[in-house]
CSV table of N, CA and C in Angstrom, one decimal:
chain,number,residue,atom,x,y,z
A,24,MET,N,26.9,31.4,26.8
A,24,MET,CA,26.1,30.7,25.8
A,24,MET,C,24.8,30.7,25.6
A,25,SER,N,24.2,30.3,24.3
A,25,SER,CA,23.0,29.9,24.1
A,25,SER,C,22.6,28.8,23.2
A,26,HIS,N,21.2,28.3,23.5
A,26,HIS,CA,20.9,27.3,22.5
A,26,HIS,C,20.8,27.6,21.4
A,27,PRO,N,20.8,26.2,20.4
A,27,PRO,CA,20.7,26.3,19.0
A,27,PRO,C,19.4,27.1,18.6
A,28,THR,N,19.5,28.2,17.8
A,28,THR,CA,18.4,28.8,17.1
A,28,THR,C,17.5,28.1,16.5
A,29,THR,N,15.9,28.2,16.4
A,29,THR,CA,15.1,27.6,15.5
A,29,THR,C,14.5,28.9,14.8
A,30,TYR,N,14.5,28.0,13.3
A,30,TYR,CA,13.8,29.1,12.5
A,30,TYR,C,12.5,28.3,11.6
A,31,ASP,N,11.3,28.9,11.2
A,31,ASP,CA,10.5,28.2,10.6
A,31,ASP,C,10.7,28.8,9.2
A,32,ALA,N,10.6,27.9,8.2
A,32,ALA,CA,11.1,28.0,6.9
A,32,ALA,C,9.9,27.5,5.7
A,33,THR,N,10.0,28.4,4.7
A,33,THR,CA,9.0,28.3,3.9
A,33,THR,C,9.7,27.8,2.4
A,34,GLN,N,9.1,27.5,0.9
A,34,GLN,CA,9.9,27.4,0.1
A,34,GLN,C,10.7,28.7,-0.3
A,35,ALA,N,10.1,29.9,0.1
A,35,ALA,CA,10.7,31.1,-0.1
A,35,ALA,C,12.0,31.7,0.7
A,36,THR,N,11.9,30.8,2.0
A,36,THR,CA,12.8,31.3,2.8
A,36,THR,C,14.1,30.2,3.1
A,37,PHE,N,13.8,28.8,2.3
A,37,PHE,CA,14.5,28.0,2.9
A,37,PHE,C,15.9,27.9,2.7
A,38,ASP,N,16.4,28.4,0.9
A,38,ASP,CA,17.9,28.2,1.0
A,38,ASP,C,18.5,29.2,1.9
A,39,ALA,N,18.2,30.4,2.1
A,39,ALA,CA,18.6,31.4,2.9
A,39,ALA,C,19.0,30.6,4.2
A,40,LEU,N,18.2,30.1,4.8
A,40,LEU,CA,17.8,29.9,6.1
A,40,LEU,C,18.9,28.3,6.1
A,41,VAL,N,18.8,27.5,5.0
A,41,VAL,CA,19.7,26.4,5.0
A,41,VAL,C,20.8,26.0,4.3
A,42,LEU,N,20.6,26.5,3.2
A,42,LEU,CA,21.7,26.4,2.1
A,42,LEU,C,23.0,27.3,2.1
A,43,GLU,N,22.6,28.5,2.7
A,43,GLU,CA,23.9,29.6,2.6
A,43,GLU,C,24.4,29.6,4.0
A,44,PRO,N,23.9,29.2,5.2
A,44,PRO,CA,25.0,29.7,6.4
A,44,PRO,C,26.0,28.8,6.1
A,45,GLN,N,27.3,29.2,6.7
A,45,GLN,CA,28.6,28.4,6.4
A,45,GLN,C,29.1,28.3,8.1
A,46,GLY,N,29.8,27.1,8.1
A,46,GLY,CA,30.2,26.8,9.4
A,46,GLY,C,29.5,26.4,10.6
A,47,GLU,N,28.2,26.0,10.2
A,47,GLU,CA,27.4,25.3,11.1
A,47,GLU,C,26.6,24.3,10.8
A,48,LEU,N,26.2,23.5,11.6
A,48,LEU,CA,25.4,22.5,11.2
A,48,LEU,C,23.6,23.0,11.1
A,49,VAL,N,23.1,22.5,10.1
A,49,VAL,CA,21.5,23.1,10.0
A,49,VAL,C,20.9,21.8,9.8
A,50,VAL,N,19.8,21.5,10.9
A,50,VAL,CA,18.9,20.4,10.8
A,50,VAL,C,17.5,20.8,10.8
A,51,VAL,N,17.3,20.3,9.5
A,51,VAL,CA,15.7,20.6,9.1
A,51,VAL,C,15.0,19.8,9.7
A,52,ASP,N,13.8,19.9,10.2
A,52,ASP,CA,13.0,19.3,10.7
A,52,ASP,C,11.8,19.5,10.1
A,53,PHE,N,11.1,18.3,8.9
A,53,PHE,CA,10.2,18.1,8.5
A,53,PHE,C,9.0,17.5,9.2
A,54,TRP,N,7.9,18.4,9.8
A,54,TRP,CA,7.1,17.9,10.5
A,54,TRP,C,5.6,18.4,9.8
A,55,GLY,N,4.5,18.0,10.4
A,55,GLY,CA,3.2,18.1,10.1
A,55,GLY,C,2.2,18.0,11.2
A,56,GLU,N,1.3,18.9,11.2
A,56,GLU,CA,0.2,18.7,12.1
A,56,GLU,C,-0.5,17.5,12.3
A,57,GLY,N,-0.7,17.2,13.4
A,57,GLY,CA,-1.5,15.8,13.6
A,57,GLY,C,-0.6,14.6,13.6
A,58,CYS,N,0.7,14.8,13.3
A,58,CYS,CA,1.7,13.8,13.1
A,58,CYS,C,2.1,13.3,14.5
A,59,PRO,N,1.6,12.0,15.3
A,59,PRO,CA,2.1,11.9,16.7
A,59,PRO,C,3.6,11.8,16.8
A,60,ASN,N,4.4,11.1,16.0
A,60,ASN,CA,5.5,11.3,16.3
A,60,ASN,C,6.3,12.6,16.3
A,61,CYS,N,5.9,13.6,15.5
A,61,CYS,CA,6.4,15.1,15.1
A,61,CYS,C,6.0,15.6,16.5
A,62,GLU,N,4.9,15.3,17.3
A,62,GLU,CA,4.7,15.9,18.5
A,62,GLU,C,5.4,15.5,19.7
A,63,VAL,N,5.9,14.2,19.5
A,63,VAL,CA,6.7,13.5,20.5
A,63,VAL,C,8.0,14.5,20.5
A,64,TYR,N,8.5,14.6,19.2
A,64,TYR,CA,9.9,15.4,19.0
A,64,TYR,C,9.8,16.9,19.2
A,65,ALA,N,8.3,17.2,19.1
A,65,ALA,CA,8.1,18.7,19.5
A,65,ALA,C,8.3,19.1,21.2
A,66,ALA,N,7.7,18.2,21.6
A,66,ALA,CA,7.7,18.1,23.2
A,66,ALA,C,9.4,18.1,23.7
A,67,ALA,N,9.9,17.0,22.9
A,67,ALA,CA,11.6,16.9,23.5
A,67,ALA,C,12.6,17.9,23.1
A,68,GLU,N,12.0,18.4,21.9
A,68,GLU,CA,13.0,19.4,21.3
A,68,GLU,C,13.6,20.8,22.1
A,69,PRO,N,12.9,21.1,23.3
A,69,PRO,CA,13.6,22.1,24.4
A,69,PRO,C,14.8,21.6,24.9
A,70,ALA,N,14.6,20.4,25.2
A,70,ALA,CA,15.6,19.5,26.3
A,70,ALA,C,16.8,19.4,25.4
A,71,LEU,N,16.6,18.8,24.1
A,71,LEU,CA,17.4,18.5,23.3
A,71,LEU,C,18.2,19.6,23.0
A,72,LEU,N,17.9,20.8,22.4
A,72,LEU,CA,18.5,21.8,22.2
A,72,LEU,C,19.0,22.2,23.4
A,73,ALA,N,18.8,22.1,24.9
A,73,ALA,CA,19.3,22.8,25.9
A,73,ALA,C,20.9,22.0,26.0
A,74,GLU,N,20.7,20.6,25.6
A,74,GLU,CA,21.8,19.8,25.7
A,74,GLU,C,22.8,20.0,24.8
A,75,LEU,N,22.3,21.0,24.0
A,75,LEU,CA,23.4,21.3,22.7
A,75,LEU,C,24.0,22.7,22.9
A,76,GLU,N,23.8,23.1,24.1
A,76,GLU,CA,24.2,24.7,24.5
A,76,GLU,C,25.6,25.0,23.7
A,77,GLY,N,25.8,26.2,23.1
A,77,GLY,CA,26.8,26.4,22.7
A,77,GLY,C,27.2,25.8,21.2
A,78,ALA,N,26.2,24.9,20.9
A,78,ALA,CA,26.9,24.1,19.6
A,78,ALA,C,26.6,24.9,18.4
A,79,ARG,N,27.3,24.8,17.2
A,79,ARG,CA,27.5,25.9,15.9
A,79,ARG,C,26.5,24.9,15.1
A,80,MET,N,24.9,25.3,15.4
A,80,MET,CA,24.1,24.6,14.9
A,80,MET,C,22.6,25.6,14.9
A,81,ARG,N,21.9,25.3,14.0
A,81,ARG,CA,20.5,25.7,13.9
A,81,ARG,C,19.6,24.7,13.6
A,82,VAL,N,18.3,24.9,13.9
A,82,VAL,CA,17.2,24.0,13.4
A,82,VAL,C,16.1,24.6,12.6
A,83,VAL,N,15.7,24.1,11.6
A,83,VAL,CA,14.9,25.0,10.5
A,83,VAL,C,13.7,23.8,10.4
A,84,LYS,N,12.6,24.5,10.7
A,84,LYS,CA,11.5,23.8,11.0
A,84,LYS,C,10.6,23.9,9.5
A,85,VAL,N,9.9,23.0,8.8
A,85,VAL,CA,9.4,23.0,7.5
A,85,VAL,C,8.1,22.2,8.0
A,86,ASN,N,7.0,22.6,7.6
A,86,ASN,CA,5.5,22.2,7.4
A,86,ASN,C,5.4,21.4,6.3
A,87,ALA,N,5.7,20.0,6.3
A,87,ALA,CA,5.7,19.3,4.9
A,87,ALA,C,4.2,19.2,4.2
A,88,TYR,N,3.2,19.5,5.0
A,88,TYR,CA,1.8,19.5,4.8
A,88,TYR,C,1.8,21.0,3.7
A,89,GLN,N,2.3,22.1,4.3
A,89,GLN,CA,2.0,23.5,3.8
A,89,GLN,C,3.2,23.6,2.6
A,90,ASP,N,4.1,23.3,2.5
A,90,ASP,CA,5.6,23.1,1.8
A,90,ASP,C,5.7,21.9,1.3
A,91,GLU,N,4.8,21.2,0.5
A,91,GLU,CA,5.1,20.0,-0.3
A,91,GLU,C,6.3,19.6,-1.0
A,92,GLU,N,6.4,20.8,-2.0
A,92,GLU,CA,7.3,21.0,-2.9
A,92,GLU,C,8.5,20.6,-2.3
A,93,LEU,N,8.8,21.4,-1.0
A,93,LEU,CA,10.1,21.2,-0.4
A,93,LEU,C,10.4,19.4,0.1
A,94,ALA,N,9.4,18.9,0.6
A,94,ALA,CA,9.2,17.6,1.0
A,94,ALA,C,9.7,16.9,-0.6
A,95,ARG,N,9.0,17.0,-1.7
A,95,ARG,CA,9.4,16.7,-2.8
A,95,ARG,C,10.9,16.6,-3.1
A,96,ARG,N,11.2,17.9,-3.1
A,96,ARG,CA,12.6,18.2,-3.5
A,96,ARG,C,13.6,17.4,-2.9
A,97,PHE,N,13.2,16.9,-1.9
A,97,PHE,CA,14.3,15.8,-1.0
A,97,PHE,C,13.9,14.6,-1.1
A,98,GLY,N,12.9,14.2,-1.4
A,98,GLY,CA,11.9,13.0,-1.6
A,98,GLY,C,11.7,12.4,-0.4
A,99,LEU,N,11.0,12.8,0.4
A,99,LEU,CA,10.7,12.5,1.7
A,99,LEU,C,9.6,11.7,1.7
A,100,PHE,N,9.5,10.7,2.2
A,100,PHE,CA,8.3,9.5,2.2
A,100,PHE,C,7.6,9.9,3.6
A,101,GLY,N,7.9,10.1,4.5
A,101,GLY,CA,7.2,10.2,6.0
A,101,GLY,C,7.8,11.4,6.9
A,102,ILE,N,6.9,11.8,7.9
A,102,ILE,CA,7.5,12.7,8.7
A,102,ILE,C,7.5,11.9,10.3
A,103,PRO,N,8.1,12.6,11.2
A,103,PRO,CA,9.1,13.5,10.9
A,103,PRO,C,10.2,13.1,10.3
A,104,THR,N,10.9,13.9,9.4
A,104,THR,CA,12.4,13.4,8.9
A,104,THR,C,13.3,14.7,8.7
A,105,PHE,N,14.2,14.2,9.6
A,105,PHE,CA,15.5,15.5,9.8
A,105,PHE,C,16.5,15.4,8.6
A,106,LEU,N,16.9,16.4,8.1
A,106,LEU,CA,17.9,16.5,7.4
A,106,LEU,C,19.0,17.3,7.9
A,107,LEU,N,20.4,17.0,7.4
A,107,LEU,CA,21.6,17.5,8.1
A,107,LEU,C,22.2,18.0,7.1
A,108,PHE,N,22.4,19.5,7.1
A,108,PHE,CA,23.2,20.1,5.9
A,108,PHE,C,24.6,20.9,6.8
A,109,ARG,N,25.3,20.8,6.4
A,109,ARG,CA,26.6,22.1,6.4
A,109,ARG,C,27.1,22.8,5.5
A,110,ASP,N,27.4,24.0,5.2
A,110,ASP,CA,28.1,24.6,4.2
A,110,ASP,C,27.3,24.1,2.9
A,111,GLY,N,25.8,24.4,2.8
A,111,GLY,CA,25.1,24.1,1.7
A,111,GLY,C,24.8,22.5,1.1
A,112,LYS,N,25.6,21.6,1.9
A,112,LYS,CA,25.5,20.4,1.7
A,112,LYS,C,24.6,19.3,2.4
A,113,LEU,N,23.8,18.4,1.7
A,113,LEU,CA,23.3,17.5,2.8
A,113,LEU,C,24.3,16.5,2.9
A,114,LEU,N,24.3,16.1,4.6
A,114,LEU,CA,25.0,15.2,4.9
A,114,LEU,C,24.4,14.0,5.5
A,115,GLY,N,23.0,14.0,5.9
A,115,GLY,CA,22.3,12.9,6.1
A,115,GLY,C,21.1,13.2,6.4
A,116,LYS,N,20.7,12.0,6.7
A,116,LYS,CA,18.9,12.1,6.8
A,116,LYS,C,18.6,11.0,8.0
A,117,MET,N,17.7,11.6,8.9
A,117,MET,CA,17.0,11.1,9.7
A,117,MET,C,15.4,10.8,9.8
A,118,SER,N,15.0,9.6,9.4
A,118,SER,CA,14.0,9.2,9.1
A,118,SER,C,13.2,8.9,10.4
A,119,GLN,N,12.0,9.8,10.9
A,119,GLN,CA,11.4,9.4,12.3
A,119,GLN,C,12.4,9.8,13.4
A,120,TYR,N,11.7,9.9,14.4
A,120,TYR,CA,12.5,10.6,16.1
A,120,TYR,C,12.4,9.1,16.6
A,121,TYR,N,13.5,8.7,17.0
A,121,TYR,CA,13.9,7.7,17.8
A,121,TYR,C,14.3,7.5,19.1
A,122,GLY,N,14.0,9.0,19.5
A,122,GLY,CA,14.2,9.3,20.9
A,122,GLY,C,15.6,10.0,21.2
A,123,ARG,N,15.8,10.6,22.2
A,123,ARG,CA,16.8,11.4,22.8
A,123,ARG,C,18.3,10.8,22.5
A,124,ASP,N,18.4,9.8,23.0
A,124,ASP,CA,19.9,9.2,22.8
A,124,ASP,C,20.2,9.2,21.2
A,125,TYR,N,19.5,8.5,20.4
A,125,TYR,CA,19.9,8.3,19.1
A,125,TYR,C,19.9,9.8,18.4
A,126,TRP,N,18.9,10.7,18.6
A,126,TRP,CA,19.0,11.8,17.9
A,126,TRP,C,19.9,12.8,18.2
A,127,LEU,N,20.5,12.5,19.4
A,127,LEU,CA,21.5,13.5,20.2
A,127,LEU,C,23.0,13.1,19.5
A,128,GLY,N,22.9,12.0,19.4
A,128,GLY,CA,24.1,11.0,18.8
A,128,GLY,C,24.3,11.5,17.3
A,129,VAL,N,23.3,11.3,16.4
A,129,VAL,CA,23.6,11.4,15.0
A,129,VAL,C,23.9,13.2,14.7
A,130,ILE,N,23.0,13.8,15.8
A,130,ILE,CA,23.5,15.3,15.5
A,130,ILE,C,24.9,15.7,16.2
A,131,ARG,N,25.4,15.3,17.2
A,131,ARG,CA,26.8,15.4,17.7
A,131,ARG,C,27.7,14.9,16.6
A,132,GLU,N,27.5,13.7,15.7
A,132,GLU,CA,28.2,13.0,14.8
A,132,GLU,C,28.6,14.0,13.6
A,133,HIS,N,27.7,15.1,13.6
A,133,HIS,CA,27.8,15.7,12.4
A,133,HIS,C,27.9,17.3,12.8
A,134,LEU,N,28.0,17.4,14.1
A,134,LEU,CA,28.7,19.2,14.3
A,134,LEU,C,30.0,19.6,13.4
A,135,PRO,N,29.9,20.5,13.5
A,135,PRO,CA,31.5,21.3,12.9
A,135,PRO,C,32.4,20.9,14.0
A,136,PRO,N,33.5,20.9,13.9
A,136,PRO,CA,34.6,21.1,14.9
A,136,PRO,C,34.3,22.4,15.6
A,137,SER,N,34.8,22.5,16.7
A,137,SER,CA,34.6,23.6,17.6
A,137,SER,C,35.8,24.8,16.9
A,138,ALA,N,35.8,25.9,17.2
A,138,ALA,CA,36.4,26.8,16.9
A,138,ALA,C,37.4,27.1,17.6
């Protein structure tokens, strides 16, 4: 088994990385340099993904400062913000990083059923 894969996205690659995949949860992490809560999540991310070993999901990171159009497209007001997609549909949004248990709970709630 492996940890969920993490990708960096831009305006040009967003749809292919987020909206086109089928049968997996796509967690979009809108972040920015110098954002304290973004740094807290970034430090926790390897351990969080290790807990999701084998999950049918990917994490797509978008620098909200460099790709402001994507942030506007989804009506973001702050970072970090996590958008959850499956099969091209927006399932939910988490504004801010509230810690390990909350983040994992929301992610697990939206994971596709095991094959």
